[in-house]
């Protein structure tokens, strides 16, 4: 049995903690054979290889009497870069429990479990459903709307350094005034309406007009200003921080993709520039 989960790009400007997009980097886990103790084989650096691994912690939280297995874990989702690396593991852990425990969980039940574990649904929801997902988690209830993302290109610059979500959240204000909150909400509304209607020029302006988090976080990502300027010069719709950063995402017309990709590469920044596609499947299962 193999479980595959896509990476995610959350927030998308003003969609703070509520909007995410599944993208084409992946975590996969393969069940090898039963074992006396949980064992995770991986080459992903300094993460646990036993039941302390987030994958197993999640699975046992869902069903605490699962039989242990030896598991192969592989991922090209970079850690602590704003592409939902932990969310992908949580979603995989829930699906692992679902399969080993024969739980027959619905997608809505998976979403609630994942949101309770992660704390908010913006990354876990698209990892489950694929595509663009707008979601809310209030009073222990989660709702989500899944929609196709408009035809466009996603060019990501992934810096070589990590930025922990806790550090990125530390620069945010503890509150907004009523007037500021209304303005921020109206911008978010237009961003979502633009994405859902396919008006990416309108959506792009609203994405870059975010008041919730980007004005405070952009200074943590030293490459952001130069890439945003480059985007403007080359016809991009918007440049935004993916999740809590430091990955920088450029949303662009498809005919500008190579031009923008090459322009970012020409900056010779310390990191990786990649072209991503929207993942339309979300979590998937292959049985032997």
Coordinates of C-alpha atoms in Angstrom, one line a residue:
X1 CA 0.0 0.0 0.0
X2 CA 1.2 3.4 -0.9
X3 CA -0.2 6.8 0.2
X4 CA 0.8 10.0 -1.7
X5 CA 0.0 13.5 -0.5
X6 CA 0.7 16.8 -2.3
X7 CA 2.5 19.9 -1.0
X8 CA 0.4 23.0 -0.5
X9 CA 0.7 26.7 -0.8
X10 CA -1.4 28.4 1.8
X11 CA -2.7 32.0 2.5
X12 CA -2.3 33.2 -1.1
X13 CA -2.1 36.8 0.1
X14 CA -5.1 37.7 2.3
X15 CA -6.5 34.2 2.6
X16 CA -4.8 33.9 5.9
X17 CA -5.2 30.5 7.7
X18 CA -8.1 29.8 5.3
X19 CA -7.0 29.4 1.7
X20 CA -4.7 26.9 0.2
X21 CA -3.7 25.3 -3.1
X22 CA -2.4 21.8 -3.7
X23 CA 0.9 21.9 -5.7
X24 CA 3.1 19.3 -7.4
X25 CA 5.6 18.3 -4.8
X26 CA 4.9 15.1 -2.9
X27 CA 5.2 13.0 0.2
X28 CA 4.7 9.3 -0.2
X29 CA 4.7 6.5 2.4
X30 CA 4.8 2.8 1.5
X31 CA 3.9 0.0 3.8
X32 CA 6.6 -2.7 3.7
X33 CA 5.7 -5.4 6.2
X34 CA 4.4 -5.9 9.8
X35 CA 7.0 -5.3 12.5
X36 CA 7.4 -5.6 16.2
X37 CA 7.8 -1.8 16.5
X38 CA 7.1 1.1 14.2
X39 CA 10.0 1.8 11.9
X40 CA 10.2 4.6 9.3
X41 CA 12.9 4.3 6.7
X42 CA 13.8 7.7 5.2
X43 CA 16.7 10.0 4.2
X44 CA 14.9 13.2 5.3
X45 CA 17.4 14.4 7.8
X46 CA 16.9 14.8 11.6
X47 CA 13.4 13.5 12.0
X48 CA 12.4 10.4 14.1
X49 CA 12.4 7.0 12.6
X50 CA 10.2 5.4 15.2
X51 CA 6.8 6.0 16.7
X52 CA 7.8 9.6 17.6
X53 CA 7.6 10.4 13.9
X54 CA 4.6 12.8 13.2
X55 CA 3.2 10.2 10.8
X56 CA 2.9 7.6 13.5
X57 CA 1.8 10.1 16.2
X58 CA -1.0 11.2 13.9
X59 CA -2.1 7.6 13.0
X60 CA -2.2 6.5 16.6
X61 CA -4.1 9.6 17.6
X62 CA -6.8 8.6 15.2
X63 CA -6.7 4.9 16.2
X64 CA -4.5 4.0 19.1
X65 CA -4.3 0.2 18.6
X66 CA -2.9 0.0 15.1
X67 CA -0.5 -2.8 14.4
X68 CA 3.1 -1.6 13.8
X69 CA 4.7 -1.7 10.4
X70 CA 8.0 -0.9 8.7
X71 CA 7.3 2.0 6.4
X72 CA 9.3 3.7 3.6
X73 CA 8.9 7.5 3.6
X74 CA 10.0 9.7 0.7
X75 CA 9.4 13.4 0.2
X76 CA 10.5 16.3 -2.1
X77 CA 8.5 18.8 0.0
X78 CA 11.2 20.9 1.7
X79 CA 10.9 21.2 5.5
X80 CA 9.9 24.6 7.1
X81 CA 9.7 26.4 3.8
X82 CA 6.0 27.3 3.6
X83 CA 4.9 24.3 1.4
X84 CA 2.9 22.3 4.0
X85 CA 5.5 19.7 4.8
X86 CA 4.0 18.9 8.2
X87 CA 0.5 19.0 6.9
X88 CA 1.3 16.4 4.2
X89 CA 2.6 14.1 7.0
X90 CA -0.6 14.6 9.1
X91 CA -2.8 13.9 6.1
X92 CA -0.8 10.7 5.3
X93 CA -1.0 9.6 9.0
X94 CA -4.8 10.0 9.0
X95 CA -5.1 8.0 5.8
X96 CA -2.7 5.4 7.2
X97 CA -5.0 4.9 10.3
X98 CA -8.0 4.9 8.0
X99 CA -6.6 2.0 6.0
X100 CA -5.0 -0.1 8.7
X101 CA -8.0 0.4 11.0
X102 CA -10.7 0.0 8.3
X103 CA -12.3 3.2 9.6
X104 CA -14.0 4.2 6.4
X105 CA -13.5 7.9 7.2
X106 CA -15.3 10.4 4.9
X107 CA -13.3 13.3 3.5
X108 CA -15.1 15.6 5.9
X109 CA -14.1 13.5 8.8
X110 CA -10.5 13.5 7.6
X111 CA -10.6 17.2 7.3
X112 CA -11.8 17.7 10.8
X113 CA -9.2 15.4 12.2
X114 CA -6.4 17.0 10.3
X115 CA -7.6 20.5 11.2
X116 CA -7.8 19.6 14.9
X117 CA -4.2 18.3 14.8
X118 CA -2.7 21.1 12.6
X119 CA -4.7 23.9 14.2
X120 CA -6.1 25.4 11.0
X121 CA -7.3 24.0 7.7
X122 CA -5.5 26.1 5.0
X123 CA -2.8 23.5 4.3
X124 CA -4.5 20.2 5.2
X125 CA -7.6 20.9 3.2
X126 CA -6.0 21.1 -0.2
X127 CA -3.7 18.2 0.7
X128 CA -6.9 16.1 1.2
X129 CA -9.0 17.4 -1.7
X130 CA -6.5 18.8 -4.2
X131 CA -7.1 22.1 -6.1
X132 CA -7.9 25.4 -4.5
X133 CA -9.7 25.1 -1.1
X134 CA -11.3 28.0 0.9
X135 CA -12.0 26.9 4.4
X136 CA -13.0 28.0 7.9
X137 CA -12.5 26.6 11.4
X138 CA -14.6 28.2 14.1
X139 CA -16.0 26.8 17.3
X140 CA -14.5 23.3 16.5
X141 CA -16.4 23.2 13.2
X142 CA -14.7 23.1 9.8
X143 CA -16.2 23.9 6.4
X144 CA -14.5 23.9 3.0
X145 CA -15.2 24.8 -0.6
X146 CA -13.1 23.1 -3.3
X147 CA -12.7 24.9 -6.6
X148 CA -10.6 24.6 -9.7
X149 CA -7.7 27.1 -9.8
X150 CA -7.7 29.3 -12.9
X151 CA -5.3 28.4 -15.7
X152 CA -2.0 30.1 -14.9
X153 CA 1.6 29.4 -14.0
X154 CA 3.2 29.1 -10.6
X155 CA 6.9 29.8 -10.3
X156 CA 8.3 29.3 -6.8
X157 CA 11.6 30.4 -5.3
X158 CA 12.4 28.2 -2.4
X159 CA 15.2 29.7 -0.3
X160 CA 18.0 27.6 1.1
X161 CA 17.1 28.6 4.7
X162 CA 14.2 27.5 6.9
X163 CA 11.6 29.8 8.5
X164 CA 9.7 28.2 11.3
X165 CA 6.0 29.0 11.4
X166 CA 6.4 30.0 15.1
X167 CA 9.0 32.6 14.2
X168 CA 6.9 33.9 11.3
X169 CA 3.8 34.2 13.5
X170 CA 5.8 36.0 16.1
X171 CA 6.0 39.2 13.9
X172 CA 2.2 39.4 13.5
X173 CA 0.1 42.0 15.4
X174 CA -2.1 40.7 18.3
X175 CA -5.1 42.6 16.9
X176 CA -6.4 44.9 14.2
X177 CA -8.7 47.8 14.6
X178 CA -12.3 47.4 13.4
X179 CA -11.6 49.7 10.5
X180 CA -8.4 47.8 9.5
X181 CA -10.2 44.5 9.8
X182 CA -13.0 45.6 7.5
X183 CA -10.5 46.8 4.9
X184 CA -8.5 43.6 5.2
X185 CA -11.6 41.5 4.9
X186 CA -12.8 43.4 1.8
X187 CA -9.5 42.8 0.1
X188 CA -9.7 39.1 0.9
X189 CA -13.2 38.9 -0.5
X190 CA -12.1 40.4 -3.8
X191 CA -9.1 38.1 -4.0
X192 CA -11.3 35.0 -3.6
X193 CA -13.9 36.3 -6.0
X194 CA -11.2 37.0 -8.6
X195 CA -9.8 33.5 -8.3
X196 CA -13.2 31.8 -8.5
X197 CA -14.3 33.9 -11.5
X198 CA -11.0 33.5 -13.3
X199 CA -10.2 37.2 -13.2
X200 CA -6.5 36.9 -12.3
X201 CA -5.6 40.5 -12.9
X202 CA -8.1 41.5 -10.3
X203 CA -7.2 38.7 -7.9
X204 CA -3.5 39.5 -8.3
X205 CA -4.0 43.1 -7.1
X206 CA -6.0 41.9 -4.1
X207 CA -3.4 39.2 -3.3
X208 CA -0.7 41.8 -3.2
X209 CA -2.9 44.1 -1.2
X210 CA -3.1 41.8 1.8
X211 CA -3.3 43.5 5.2
X212 CA -3.4 40.3 7.4
X213 CA 0.2 39.0 7.4
X214 CA 2.4 39.8 4.4
X215 CA 3.2 43.4 5.4
X216 CA 4.7 42.0 8.7
X217 CA 6.4 38.9 7.3
X218 CA 8.0 40.2 4.1
X219 CA 11.0 41.6 5.9
X220 CA 11.8 38.1 7.2
X221 CA 12.4 36.9 3.6
X222 CA 15.2 39.0 2.1
X223 CA 14.6 37.9 -1.4
X224 CA 10.9 38.9 -1.5
X225 CA 11.3 42.5 -2.6
X226 CA 13.5 41.7 -5.6
X227 CA 11.3 38.9 -6.8
X228 CA 8.1 40.9 -6.4
X229 CA 9.7 43.8 -8.5
X230 CA 10.8 41.3 -11.1
X231 CA 7.3 39.9 -11.2
X232 CA 5.9 43.4 -11.9
X233 CA 8.4 44.0 -14.6
X234 CA 7.6 40.7 -16.3
X235 CA 3.8 40.7 -16.3
X236 CA 3.1 38.5 -13.3
X237 CA -0.4 38.6 -11.7
X238 CA 1.0 38.6 -8.2
X239 CA 3.9 37.6 -5.9
X240 CA 3.1 36.3 -2.5
X241 CA 4.6 34.4 0.4
X242 CA 3.6 30.7 0.4
X243 CA 2.3 29.8 3.8
X244 CA 4.5 31.3 6.5
X245 CA 7.4 31.6 4.1
X246 CA 10.1 31.7 3.1
X247 CA 9.0 30.2 -0.3
X248 CA 8.0 33.0 -2.6
X249 CA 5.3 32.2 -5.2
X250 CA 4.8 34.1 -8.4
X251 CA 1.4 33.7 -10.1
X252 CA 1.7 34.5 -13.8
X253 CA 0.1 34.1 -17.2
X254 CA 1.3 30.9 -18.8
X255 CA 3.0 32.7 -21.6
X256 CA 5.2 34.5 -19.1
X257 CA 6.3 31.4 -17.3
X258 CA 9.7 30.8 -18.8
X259 CA 10.5 34.5 -18.9
X260 CA 9.9 34.9 -15.2
X261 CA 11.6 31.6 -14.3
X262 CA 14.7 32.6 -16.2
X263 CA 14.6 36.1 -14.6
X264 CA 14.5 34.7 -11.1
X265 CA 17.4 32.3 -11.9
X266 CA 19.4 35.2 -13.2
X267 CA 19.3 36.8 -9.8
X268 CA 21.5 34.0 -8.6
X269 CA 19.9 33.8 -5.2
X270 CA 20.7 31.1 -2.7
X271 CA 17.8 28.6 -3.2
X272 CA 15.9 26.7 -5.8
X273 CA 13.6 28.0 -8.5
X274 CA 10.9 25.6 -9.7
X275 CA 7.8 25.6 -11.8
X276 CA 4.9 24.0 -10.1
X277 CA 1.5 22.7 -11.3
X278 CA -1.8 22.6 -9.4
X279 CA -2.4 19.1 -8.0
X280 CA -6.1 18.2 -8.7
X281 CA -6.2 14.9 -6.8
X282 CA -5.1 15.5 -3.2
X283 CA -4.3 12.5 -1.1
X284 CA -4.3 9.2 -3.1
X285 CA -4.0 5.5 -2.3
X286 CA -2.5 2.7 -4.3
X287 CA -3.1 -0.8 -3.0
X288 CA -0.9 -3.7 -4.1

